[in-house]
Short mmCIF file of C-alpha atoms and ligand atoms in Angstrom, two decimals:
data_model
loop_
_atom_site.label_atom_id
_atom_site.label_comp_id
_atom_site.label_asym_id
_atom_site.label_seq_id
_atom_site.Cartn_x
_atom_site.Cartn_y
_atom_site.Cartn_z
CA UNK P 1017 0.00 0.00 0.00
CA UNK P 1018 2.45 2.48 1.10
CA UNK P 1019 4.86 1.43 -1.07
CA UNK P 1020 2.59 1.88 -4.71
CA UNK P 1021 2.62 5.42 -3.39
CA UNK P 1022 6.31 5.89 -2.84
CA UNK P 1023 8.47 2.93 -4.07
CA UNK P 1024 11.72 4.39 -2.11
CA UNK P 1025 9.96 3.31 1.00
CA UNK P 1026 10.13 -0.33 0.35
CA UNK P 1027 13.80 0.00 0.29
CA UNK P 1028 13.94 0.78 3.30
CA UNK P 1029 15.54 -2.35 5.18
CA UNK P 1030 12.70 -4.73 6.84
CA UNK P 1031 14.19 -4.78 10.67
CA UNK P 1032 13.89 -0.40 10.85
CA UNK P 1033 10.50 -0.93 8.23
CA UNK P 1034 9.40 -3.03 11.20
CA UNK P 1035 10.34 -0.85 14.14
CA UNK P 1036 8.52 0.25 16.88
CA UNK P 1037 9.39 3.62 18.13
CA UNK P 1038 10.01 4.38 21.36
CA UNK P 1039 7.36 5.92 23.12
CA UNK P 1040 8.50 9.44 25.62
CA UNK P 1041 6.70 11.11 28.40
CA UNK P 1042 4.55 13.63 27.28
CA UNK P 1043 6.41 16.84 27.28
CA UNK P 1044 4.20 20.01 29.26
CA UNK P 1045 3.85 22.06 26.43
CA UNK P 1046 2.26 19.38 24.49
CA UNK P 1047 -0.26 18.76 27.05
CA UNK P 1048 -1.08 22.01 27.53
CA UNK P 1049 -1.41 23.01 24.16
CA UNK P 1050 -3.88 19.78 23.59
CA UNK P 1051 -6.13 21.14 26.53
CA UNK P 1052 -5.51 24.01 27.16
CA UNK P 1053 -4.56 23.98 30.83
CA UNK P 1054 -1.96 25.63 32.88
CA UNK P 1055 0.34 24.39 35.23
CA UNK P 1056 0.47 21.04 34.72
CA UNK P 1057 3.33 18.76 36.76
CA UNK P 1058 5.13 16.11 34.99
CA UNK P 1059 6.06 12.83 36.52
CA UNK P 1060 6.92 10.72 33.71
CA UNK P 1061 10.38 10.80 32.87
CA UNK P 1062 12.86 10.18 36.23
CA UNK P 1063 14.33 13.76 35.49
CA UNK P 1064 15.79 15.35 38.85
CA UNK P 1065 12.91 17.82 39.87
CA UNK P 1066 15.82 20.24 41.20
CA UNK P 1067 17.01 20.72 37.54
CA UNK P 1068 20.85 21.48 37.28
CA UNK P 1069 22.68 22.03 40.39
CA UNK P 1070 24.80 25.57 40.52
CA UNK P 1071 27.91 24.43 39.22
CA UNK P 1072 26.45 23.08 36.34
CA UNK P 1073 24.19 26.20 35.75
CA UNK P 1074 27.67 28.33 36.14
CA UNK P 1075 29.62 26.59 33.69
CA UNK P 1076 26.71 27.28 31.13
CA UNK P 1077 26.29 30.64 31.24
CA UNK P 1078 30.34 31.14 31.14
CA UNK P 1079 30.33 29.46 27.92
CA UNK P 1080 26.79 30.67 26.02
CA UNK P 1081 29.92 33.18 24.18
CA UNK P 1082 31.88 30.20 22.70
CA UNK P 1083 28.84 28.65 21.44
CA UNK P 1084 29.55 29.61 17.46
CA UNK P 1085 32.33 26.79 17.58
CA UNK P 1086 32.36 23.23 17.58
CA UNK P 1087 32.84 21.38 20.66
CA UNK P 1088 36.16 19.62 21.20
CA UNK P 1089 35.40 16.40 19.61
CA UNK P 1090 36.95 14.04 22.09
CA UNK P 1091 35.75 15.67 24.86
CA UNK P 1092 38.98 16.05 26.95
CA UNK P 1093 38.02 17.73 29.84
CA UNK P 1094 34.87 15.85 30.43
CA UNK P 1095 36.31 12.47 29.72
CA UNK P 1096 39.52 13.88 32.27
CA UNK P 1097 37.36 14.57 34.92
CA UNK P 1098 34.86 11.41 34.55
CA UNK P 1099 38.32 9.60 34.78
CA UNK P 1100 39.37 10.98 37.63
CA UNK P 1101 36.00 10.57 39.41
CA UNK P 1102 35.78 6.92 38.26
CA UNK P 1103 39.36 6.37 38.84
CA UNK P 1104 40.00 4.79 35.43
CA UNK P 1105 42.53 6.35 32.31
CA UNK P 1106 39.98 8.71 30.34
CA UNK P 1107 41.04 6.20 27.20
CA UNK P 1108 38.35 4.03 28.87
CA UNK P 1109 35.66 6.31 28.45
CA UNK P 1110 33.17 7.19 25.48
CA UNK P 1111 30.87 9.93 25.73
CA UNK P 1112 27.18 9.90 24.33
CA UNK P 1113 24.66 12.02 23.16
CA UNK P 1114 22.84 10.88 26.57
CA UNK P 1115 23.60 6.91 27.70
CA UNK P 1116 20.55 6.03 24.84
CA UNK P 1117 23.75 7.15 22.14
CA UNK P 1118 26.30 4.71 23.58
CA UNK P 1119 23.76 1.82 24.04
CA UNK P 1120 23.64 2.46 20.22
CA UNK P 1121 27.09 2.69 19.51
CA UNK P 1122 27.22 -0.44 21.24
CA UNK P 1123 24.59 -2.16 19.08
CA UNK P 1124 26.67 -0.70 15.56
CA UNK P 1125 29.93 -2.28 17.12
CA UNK P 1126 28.76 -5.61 18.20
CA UNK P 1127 25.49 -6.61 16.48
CA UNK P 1128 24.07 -6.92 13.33
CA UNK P 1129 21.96 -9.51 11.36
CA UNK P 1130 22.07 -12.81 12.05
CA UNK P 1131 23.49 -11.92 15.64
CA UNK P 1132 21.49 -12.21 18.98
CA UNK P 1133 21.65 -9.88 21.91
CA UNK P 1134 19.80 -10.33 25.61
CA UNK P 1135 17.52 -9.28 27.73
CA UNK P 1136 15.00 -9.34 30.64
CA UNK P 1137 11.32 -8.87 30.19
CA UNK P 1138 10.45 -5.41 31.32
CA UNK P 1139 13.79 -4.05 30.88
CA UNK P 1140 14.37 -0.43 29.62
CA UNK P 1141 12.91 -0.37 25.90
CA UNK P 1142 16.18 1.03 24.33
CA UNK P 1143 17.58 -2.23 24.23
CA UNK P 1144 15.13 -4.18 21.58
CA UNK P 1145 15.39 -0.76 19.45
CA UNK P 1146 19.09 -0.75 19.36
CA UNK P 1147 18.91 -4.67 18.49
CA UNK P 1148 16.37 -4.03 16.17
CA UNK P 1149 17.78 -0.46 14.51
CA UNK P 1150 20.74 -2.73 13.04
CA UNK P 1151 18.94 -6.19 12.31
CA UNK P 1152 20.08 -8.15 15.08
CA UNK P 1153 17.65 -10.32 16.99
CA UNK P 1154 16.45 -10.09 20.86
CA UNK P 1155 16.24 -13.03 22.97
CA UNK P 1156 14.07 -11.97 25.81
CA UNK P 1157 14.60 -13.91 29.10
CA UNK P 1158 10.86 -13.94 30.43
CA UNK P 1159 11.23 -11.43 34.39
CA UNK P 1160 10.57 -13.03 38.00
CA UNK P 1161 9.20 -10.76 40.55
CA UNK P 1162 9.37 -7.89 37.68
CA UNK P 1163 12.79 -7.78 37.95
CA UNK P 1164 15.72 -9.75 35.62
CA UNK P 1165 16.05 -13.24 36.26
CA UNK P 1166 19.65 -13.82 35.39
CA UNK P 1167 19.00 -17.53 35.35
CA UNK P 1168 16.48 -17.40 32.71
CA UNK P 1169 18.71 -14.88 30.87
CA UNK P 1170 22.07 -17.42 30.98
CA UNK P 1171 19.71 -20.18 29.49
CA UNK P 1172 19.23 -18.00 26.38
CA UNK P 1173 23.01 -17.11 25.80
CA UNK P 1174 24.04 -19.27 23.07
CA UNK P 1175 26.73 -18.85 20.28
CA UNK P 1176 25.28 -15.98 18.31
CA UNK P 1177 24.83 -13.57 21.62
CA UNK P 1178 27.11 -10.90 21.45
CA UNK P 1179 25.37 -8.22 23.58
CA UNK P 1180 23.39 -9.18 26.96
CA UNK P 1181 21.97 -5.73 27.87
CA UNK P 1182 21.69 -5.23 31.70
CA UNK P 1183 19.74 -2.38 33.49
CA UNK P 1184 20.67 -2.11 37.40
CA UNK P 1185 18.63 -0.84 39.02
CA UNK P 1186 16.15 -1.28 36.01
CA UNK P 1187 13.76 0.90 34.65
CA UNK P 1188 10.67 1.03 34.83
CA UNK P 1189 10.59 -1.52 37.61
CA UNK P 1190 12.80 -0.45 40.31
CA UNK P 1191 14.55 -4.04 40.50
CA UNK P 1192 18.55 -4.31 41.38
CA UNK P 1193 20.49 -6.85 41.50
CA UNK P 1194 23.10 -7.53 44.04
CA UNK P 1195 26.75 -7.66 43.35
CA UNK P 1196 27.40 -11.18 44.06
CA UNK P 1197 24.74 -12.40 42.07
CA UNK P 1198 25.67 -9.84 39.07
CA UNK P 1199 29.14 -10.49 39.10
CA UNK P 1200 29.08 -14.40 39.13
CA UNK P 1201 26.95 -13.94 35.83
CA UNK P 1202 29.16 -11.98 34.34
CA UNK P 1203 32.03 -13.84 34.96
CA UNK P 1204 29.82 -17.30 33.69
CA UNK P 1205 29.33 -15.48 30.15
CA UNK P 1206 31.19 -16.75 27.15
CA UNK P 1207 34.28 -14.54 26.11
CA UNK P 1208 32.62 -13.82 22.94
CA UNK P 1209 29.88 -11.57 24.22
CA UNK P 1210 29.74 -8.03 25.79
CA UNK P 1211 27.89 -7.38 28.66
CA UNK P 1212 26.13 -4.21 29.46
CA UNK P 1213 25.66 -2.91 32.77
CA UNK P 1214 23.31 0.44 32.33
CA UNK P 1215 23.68 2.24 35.69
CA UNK P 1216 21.71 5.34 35.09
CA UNK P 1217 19.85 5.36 38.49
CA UNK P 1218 23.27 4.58 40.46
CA UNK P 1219 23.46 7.73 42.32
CA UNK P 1220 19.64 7.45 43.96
CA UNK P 1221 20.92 3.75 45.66
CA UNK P 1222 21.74 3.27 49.02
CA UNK P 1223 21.66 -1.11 49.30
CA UNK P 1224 24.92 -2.43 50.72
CA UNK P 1225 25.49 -5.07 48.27
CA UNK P 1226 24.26 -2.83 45.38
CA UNK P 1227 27.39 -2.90 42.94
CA UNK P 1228 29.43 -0.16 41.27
CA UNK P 1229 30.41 -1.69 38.30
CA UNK P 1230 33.12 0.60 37.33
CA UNK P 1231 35.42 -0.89 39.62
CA UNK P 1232 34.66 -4.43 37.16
CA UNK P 1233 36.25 -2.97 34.44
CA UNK P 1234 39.99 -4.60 34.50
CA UNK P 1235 38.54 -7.93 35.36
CA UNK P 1236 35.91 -8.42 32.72
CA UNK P 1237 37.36 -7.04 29.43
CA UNK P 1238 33.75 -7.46 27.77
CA UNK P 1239 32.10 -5.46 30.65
CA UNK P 1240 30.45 -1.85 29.24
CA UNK P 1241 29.46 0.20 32.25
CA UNK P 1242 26.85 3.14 31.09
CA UNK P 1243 25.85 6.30 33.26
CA UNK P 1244 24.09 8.89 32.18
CA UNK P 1245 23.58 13.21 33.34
CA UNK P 1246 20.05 13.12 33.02
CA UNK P 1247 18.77 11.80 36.34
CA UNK P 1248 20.24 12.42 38.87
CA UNK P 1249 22.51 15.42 37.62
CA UNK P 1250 19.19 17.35 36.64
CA UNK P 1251 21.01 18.03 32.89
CA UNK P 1252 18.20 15.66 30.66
CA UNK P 1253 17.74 18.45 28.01
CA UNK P 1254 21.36 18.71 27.16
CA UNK P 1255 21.84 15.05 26.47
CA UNK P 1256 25.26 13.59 27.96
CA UNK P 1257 26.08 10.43 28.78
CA UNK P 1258 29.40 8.02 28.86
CA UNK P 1259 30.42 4.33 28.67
CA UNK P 1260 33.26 3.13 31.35
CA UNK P 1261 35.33 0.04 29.41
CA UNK P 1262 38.50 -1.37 28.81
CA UNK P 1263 39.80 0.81 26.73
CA UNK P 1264 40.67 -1.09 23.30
CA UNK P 1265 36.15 -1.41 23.47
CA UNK P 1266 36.46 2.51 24.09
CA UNK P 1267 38.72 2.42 20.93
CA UNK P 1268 36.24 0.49 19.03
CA UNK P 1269 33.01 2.45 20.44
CA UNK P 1270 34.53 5.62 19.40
CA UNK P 1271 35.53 4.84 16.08
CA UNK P 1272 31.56 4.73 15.34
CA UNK P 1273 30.63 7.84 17.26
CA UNK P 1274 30.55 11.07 15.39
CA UNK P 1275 32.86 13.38 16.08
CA UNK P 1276 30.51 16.26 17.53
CA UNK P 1277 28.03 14.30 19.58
CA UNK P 1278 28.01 15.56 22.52
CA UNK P 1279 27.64 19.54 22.60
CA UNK P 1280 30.11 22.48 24.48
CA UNK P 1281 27.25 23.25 27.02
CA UNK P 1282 26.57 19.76 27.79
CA UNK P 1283 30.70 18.65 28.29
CA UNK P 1284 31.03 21.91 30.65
CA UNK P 1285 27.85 21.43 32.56
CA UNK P 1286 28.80 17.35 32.59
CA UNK P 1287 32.14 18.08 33.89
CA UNK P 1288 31.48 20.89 36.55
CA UNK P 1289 28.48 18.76 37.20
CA UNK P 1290 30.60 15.42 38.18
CA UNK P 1291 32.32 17.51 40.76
CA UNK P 1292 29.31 18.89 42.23
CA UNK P 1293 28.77 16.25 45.05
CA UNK P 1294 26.28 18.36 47.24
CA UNK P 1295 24.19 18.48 44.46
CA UNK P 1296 23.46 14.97 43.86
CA UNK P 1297 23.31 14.71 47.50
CA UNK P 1298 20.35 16.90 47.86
CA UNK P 1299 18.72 15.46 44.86
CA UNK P 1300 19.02 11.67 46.39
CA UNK P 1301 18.09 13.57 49.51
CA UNK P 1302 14.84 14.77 47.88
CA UNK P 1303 14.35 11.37 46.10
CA UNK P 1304 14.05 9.57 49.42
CA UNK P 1305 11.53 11.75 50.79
CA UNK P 1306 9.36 12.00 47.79
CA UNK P 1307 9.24 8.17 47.72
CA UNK P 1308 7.82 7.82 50.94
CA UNK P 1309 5.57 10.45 50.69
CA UNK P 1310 4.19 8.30 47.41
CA UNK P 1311 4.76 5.42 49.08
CA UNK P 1312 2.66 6.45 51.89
CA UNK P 1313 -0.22 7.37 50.14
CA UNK P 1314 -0.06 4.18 47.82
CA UNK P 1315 -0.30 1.91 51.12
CA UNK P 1316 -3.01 4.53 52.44
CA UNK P 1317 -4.88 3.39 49.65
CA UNK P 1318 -4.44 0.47 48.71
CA UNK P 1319 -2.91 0.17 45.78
CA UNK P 1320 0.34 -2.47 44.79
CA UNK P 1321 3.36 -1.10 43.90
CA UNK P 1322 6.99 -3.04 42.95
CA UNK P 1323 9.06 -1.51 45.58
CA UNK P 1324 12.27 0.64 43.85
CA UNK P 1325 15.61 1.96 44.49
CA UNK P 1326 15.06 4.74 41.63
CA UNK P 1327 13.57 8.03 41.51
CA UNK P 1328 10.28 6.03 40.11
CA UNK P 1329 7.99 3.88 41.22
CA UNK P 1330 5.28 1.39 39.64
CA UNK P 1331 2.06 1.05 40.64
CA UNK P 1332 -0.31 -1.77 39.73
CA UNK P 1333 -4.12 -0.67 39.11
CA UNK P 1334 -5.28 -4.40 38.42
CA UNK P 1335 -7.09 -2.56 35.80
CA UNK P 1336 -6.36 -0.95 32.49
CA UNK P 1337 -4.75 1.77 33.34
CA UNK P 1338 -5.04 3.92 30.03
CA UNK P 1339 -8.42 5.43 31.08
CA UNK P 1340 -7.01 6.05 34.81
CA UNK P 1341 -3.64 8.12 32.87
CA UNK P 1342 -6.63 9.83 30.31
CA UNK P 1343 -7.98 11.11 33.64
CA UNK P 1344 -4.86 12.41 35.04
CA UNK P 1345 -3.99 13.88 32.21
CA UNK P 1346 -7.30 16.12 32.22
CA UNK P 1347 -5.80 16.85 35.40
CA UNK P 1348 -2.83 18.26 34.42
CA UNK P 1349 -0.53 15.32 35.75
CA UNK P 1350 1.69 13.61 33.66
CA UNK P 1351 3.07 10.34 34.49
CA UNK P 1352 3.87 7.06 32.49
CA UNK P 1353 1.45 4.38 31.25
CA UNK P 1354 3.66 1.36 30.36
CA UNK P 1355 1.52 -0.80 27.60
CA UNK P 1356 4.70 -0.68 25.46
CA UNK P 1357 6.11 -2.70 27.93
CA UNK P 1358 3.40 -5.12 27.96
CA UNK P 1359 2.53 -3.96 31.67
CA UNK P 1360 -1.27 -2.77 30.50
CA UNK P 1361 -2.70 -2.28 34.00
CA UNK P 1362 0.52 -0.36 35.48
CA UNK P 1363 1.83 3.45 35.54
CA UNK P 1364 5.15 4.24 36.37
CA UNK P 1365 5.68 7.63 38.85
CA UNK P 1366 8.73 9.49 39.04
CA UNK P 1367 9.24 11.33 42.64
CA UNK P 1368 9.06 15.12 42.19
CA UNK P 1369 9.16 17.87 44.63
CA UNK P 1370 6.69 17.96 47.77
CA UNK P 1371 3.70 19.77 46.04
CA UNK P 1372 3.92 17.94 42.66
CA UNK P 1373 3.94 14.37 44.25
CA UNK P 1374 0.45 15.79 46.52
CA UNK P 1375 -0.76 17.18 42.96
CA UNK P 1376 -0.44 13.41 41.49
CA UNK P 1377 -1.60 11.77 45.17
CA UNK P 1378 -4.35 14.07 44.80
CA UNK P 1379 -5.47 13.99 41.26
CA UNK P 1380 -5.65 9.39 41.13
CA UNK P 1381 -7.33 10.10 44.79
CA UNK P 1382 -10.07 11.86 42.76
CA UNK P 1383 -9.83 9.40 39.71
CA UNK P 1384 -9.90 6.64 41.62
CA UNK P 1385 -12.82 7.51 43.34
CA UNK P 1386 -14.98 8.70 40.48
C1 LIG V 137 16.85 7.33 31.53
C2 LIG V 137 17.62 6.10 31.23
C3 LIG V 137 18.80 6.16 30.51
C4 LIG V 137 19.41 7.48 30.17
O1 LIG V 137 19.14 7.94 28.96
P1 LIG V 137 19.88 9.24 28.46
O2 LIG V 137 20.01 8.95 27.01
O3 LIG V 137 21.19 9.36 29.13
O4 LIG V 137 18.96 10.37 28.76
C5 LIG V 137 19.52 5.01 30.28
N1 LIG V 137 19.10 3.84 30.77
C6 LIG V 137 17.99 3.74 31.50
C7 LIG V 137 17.61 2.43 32.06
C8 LIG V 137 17.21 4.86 31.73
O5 LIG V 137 16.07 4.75 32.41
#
C-alpha cells in the first residue's frame, strides 16, 4: 500500500520498516497546548525535579559566548574529569549524546543480522530498538518478581549472543540486582559476548550489596558500564552520557561515534556537574523523601506497587490503566502508562518535589474515586 505510493519506501531495510518507536513522556507544552490547561506537573520521565545544580548552571552561562564553535570532539576535559571521578585512564571512556547514544554505539559495534543480543522482560525499551535499529535479533529472558532473572537470561546465551543488555537498578521496575549475584553472571558469560551494565539510576541507591560496576572494568574485558547526566545530575535536556570500558572497546566504540556528539554546554555542565557532590546529595536527599511520601499514600490506599531503588515507582491498578492516565492527564498530571512494555494495567511515577507528588496523590485520589 504504502509502497505503490512511494516505491523508495520499500527499500527501506525490513528490521527499521518493522520498528517500533520508542514511546516518551509527554512533554508540558504538548499537554497544555492539547487542553488548554496551565500548570500542569510532569512525573513521567525520572528527570531530577531540582534541575541542574549551581555548578552546572555556572559553567553554562560562562560558555553561552563560545557557542559559534564546535565542541572539542573528544571531549577532553569531560572524559579527564569522569576519569578521575571513576578512577579509570579517560582512554576508557566514550561519551554519548545521553547513555541512549552509547547503548547504540554499542549495538553498531557488536550486532548486526544474524546476531542475537539479551535481555529481561520489562527491561528499559532502548535495548530491543538498538537490536532491532541494526537487524540483530532479541532473545528476551521472560522477568521473576518484575525484575531480571539472570537464570532465565544465561539459558538464552548461546553462540550468536554478542550483547546481553543489563539495566541495574532497572527501569521502569525499580529491580537491582546484588553484586554477588551480578558479578558471578558476568564472569559465567562466554568470552565472545559483551555485557552491558546500564547504571543510570546509580546515584539514587543506598543497598549495601548494590554494585558499582566501574570498579569491574579490568577484570571483565567485555564489561560496558553506562551512566548517564540526566537523572540524577538534573542536565536531561542537554543530552550527555558516557560508557566506562576497557579501553581497546572505548577504541572500538569511538571509532563509530561522530565526532561532535556531545555539545560544548553539555561537556562543561557534565564536567562541573561530576564535581558537584552536594548536588546529587540533595537530589538523592529529595528522592528519598518523595518516595515515601508516594509510598505512603499508595499503602493509604491500597494500591500495589513493585518496591524501587530509583527516583520512580510502579504502581499496579489491576485494571487498564489507560483510562485512569486519560484522567490524570485532564488533570494536568503527567506520568507514564507502560503498555509498550506489555505492563497494561501499570503506571510508572517518578518522585518530584513535595507539592507535585500531593498534585499526582491528589489527582488518582479523585480518579480513583470517580
Ligand atoms: C533514563 C535512562 C537512561 C538514560 O538515557 P539518556 O540517554 O542518558 O537520557 C539510560 N538507561 C535507562 C535504564 C534509563 O532509564
Amino acid at each position: 500500500m504504502i509502497q505503490a505510493e512511494n516505491p523508495f519506501l520499500s527499500i527501506a531495510t525490513p528490521w527499521i520498516a518493522g520498528l517500533t518507536p520508542y514511546v516518551p513522556g509527554k512533554p508540558i507544552s504538548e499537554l497544555e497546548r492539547e487542553l488548554g490547561i496551565r500548570d500542569s506537573v510532569k512525573l513521567a520521565s525520572n528527570e531530577n525535579p531540582l534541575g541542574p545544580g549551581p555548578k552546572a548552571r555556572a559553567a553554562i552561562a560562562a560558555l553561552l559566548g563560545e557557542i559559534g564553535r564546535y565542541p572539542d570532539g573528544a571531549g577532553f576535559e569531560l572524559r579527564r574529569a569522569l576519569a578521575d571521578h571513576h578512577g579509570v585512564s579517560p582512554t576508557a571512556i566514550t561519551l554519548g549524546n545521553g547513555s541512549n547514544d552509547v547503548l547504540d554505539l554499542i549495538a553498531r559495534t557488536f550486532l548486526q543480522p544474524g546476531v542475537e543480543s539479551v535481555f529481561s522482560e520489562y527491561a528499559f525499551a532502548v535495548y530491543p530498538i538498538s537490536t532491532q535499529a541494526v537487524g540483530a535479533t532479541a532473545r528476551v529472558a521472560p522477568a521473576r518478581d518484575y525484575g531480571h532473572d539472570l537464570d532465565a537470561m544465561s539459558a538464552l546465551i548461546n553462540d550468536q549472543t554478542r550483547v546481553v543488555w543489563i539495566a541495574n537498578p532497572n527501569n521502569p521496575t525499580g529491580t537491582w540486582l546484588a553484586a554477588s549475584a551480578l558479578r558471578s553472571f558476568i564472569g559465567s558469560l562466554p568470552k565472545t559476548c559483551v555485557v552491558v551494565v546500564d547504571e543510570a539510576y546509580t546515584d539514587y541507591v543506598s543497598e549495601p550489596d548494590f554494585p558499582d560496576t566501574t570498579n569491574w572494568i579490568e577484570t571483565f574485558p567485555n564489561l560496558i558500564v553506562t551512566r548517564t547526566f540526566a537523572k540524577a545530575y538534573g542536565l536531561a535536556a542537554l543530552r550527555v552520557g558516557y560508557g566506562i570500558s576497557d579501553p581497546r572497546v572505548a577504541d572500538l566504540l569511538n571509532r563509530v561515534r561522530q565526532p561532535f556528539n556531545v555539545n560544548a554546554l553539555a561537556q562543561a555542565a557534565a564536567a562541573a556537574a561530576i564535581g558537584d557532590r552536594e548536588h546529587v546529595r540533595a537530589s538523592v536527599e529529595l528522592n528519598r523523601a518523595g518516595m515515601r511520601q508516594l509510598t505512603d499514600a499508595f499503602a493509604r490506599l491500597g494500591i500495589d506497587y513493585i518496591p524501587s531503588v530509583g527516583n520512580f515507582v510502579t504502581i499496579d491498578l489491576k485494571r487498564p490503566a489507560g483510562p485512569i492516565n486519560d484522567a490524570l492527564l485532564r488533570r494536568g498530571v503527567i506520568v507514564r502508562p507502560l503498555a509498550n512494555y506489555g505492563l497494561p494495567n501499570h503506571l510508572r511515577i517518578s518522585t518530584g518535589l513535595e507539592q507535585e507528588n500531593a498534585r499526582f496523590i491528589a489527582a488518582l485520589e479523585d480518579v480513583l474515586a470517580a
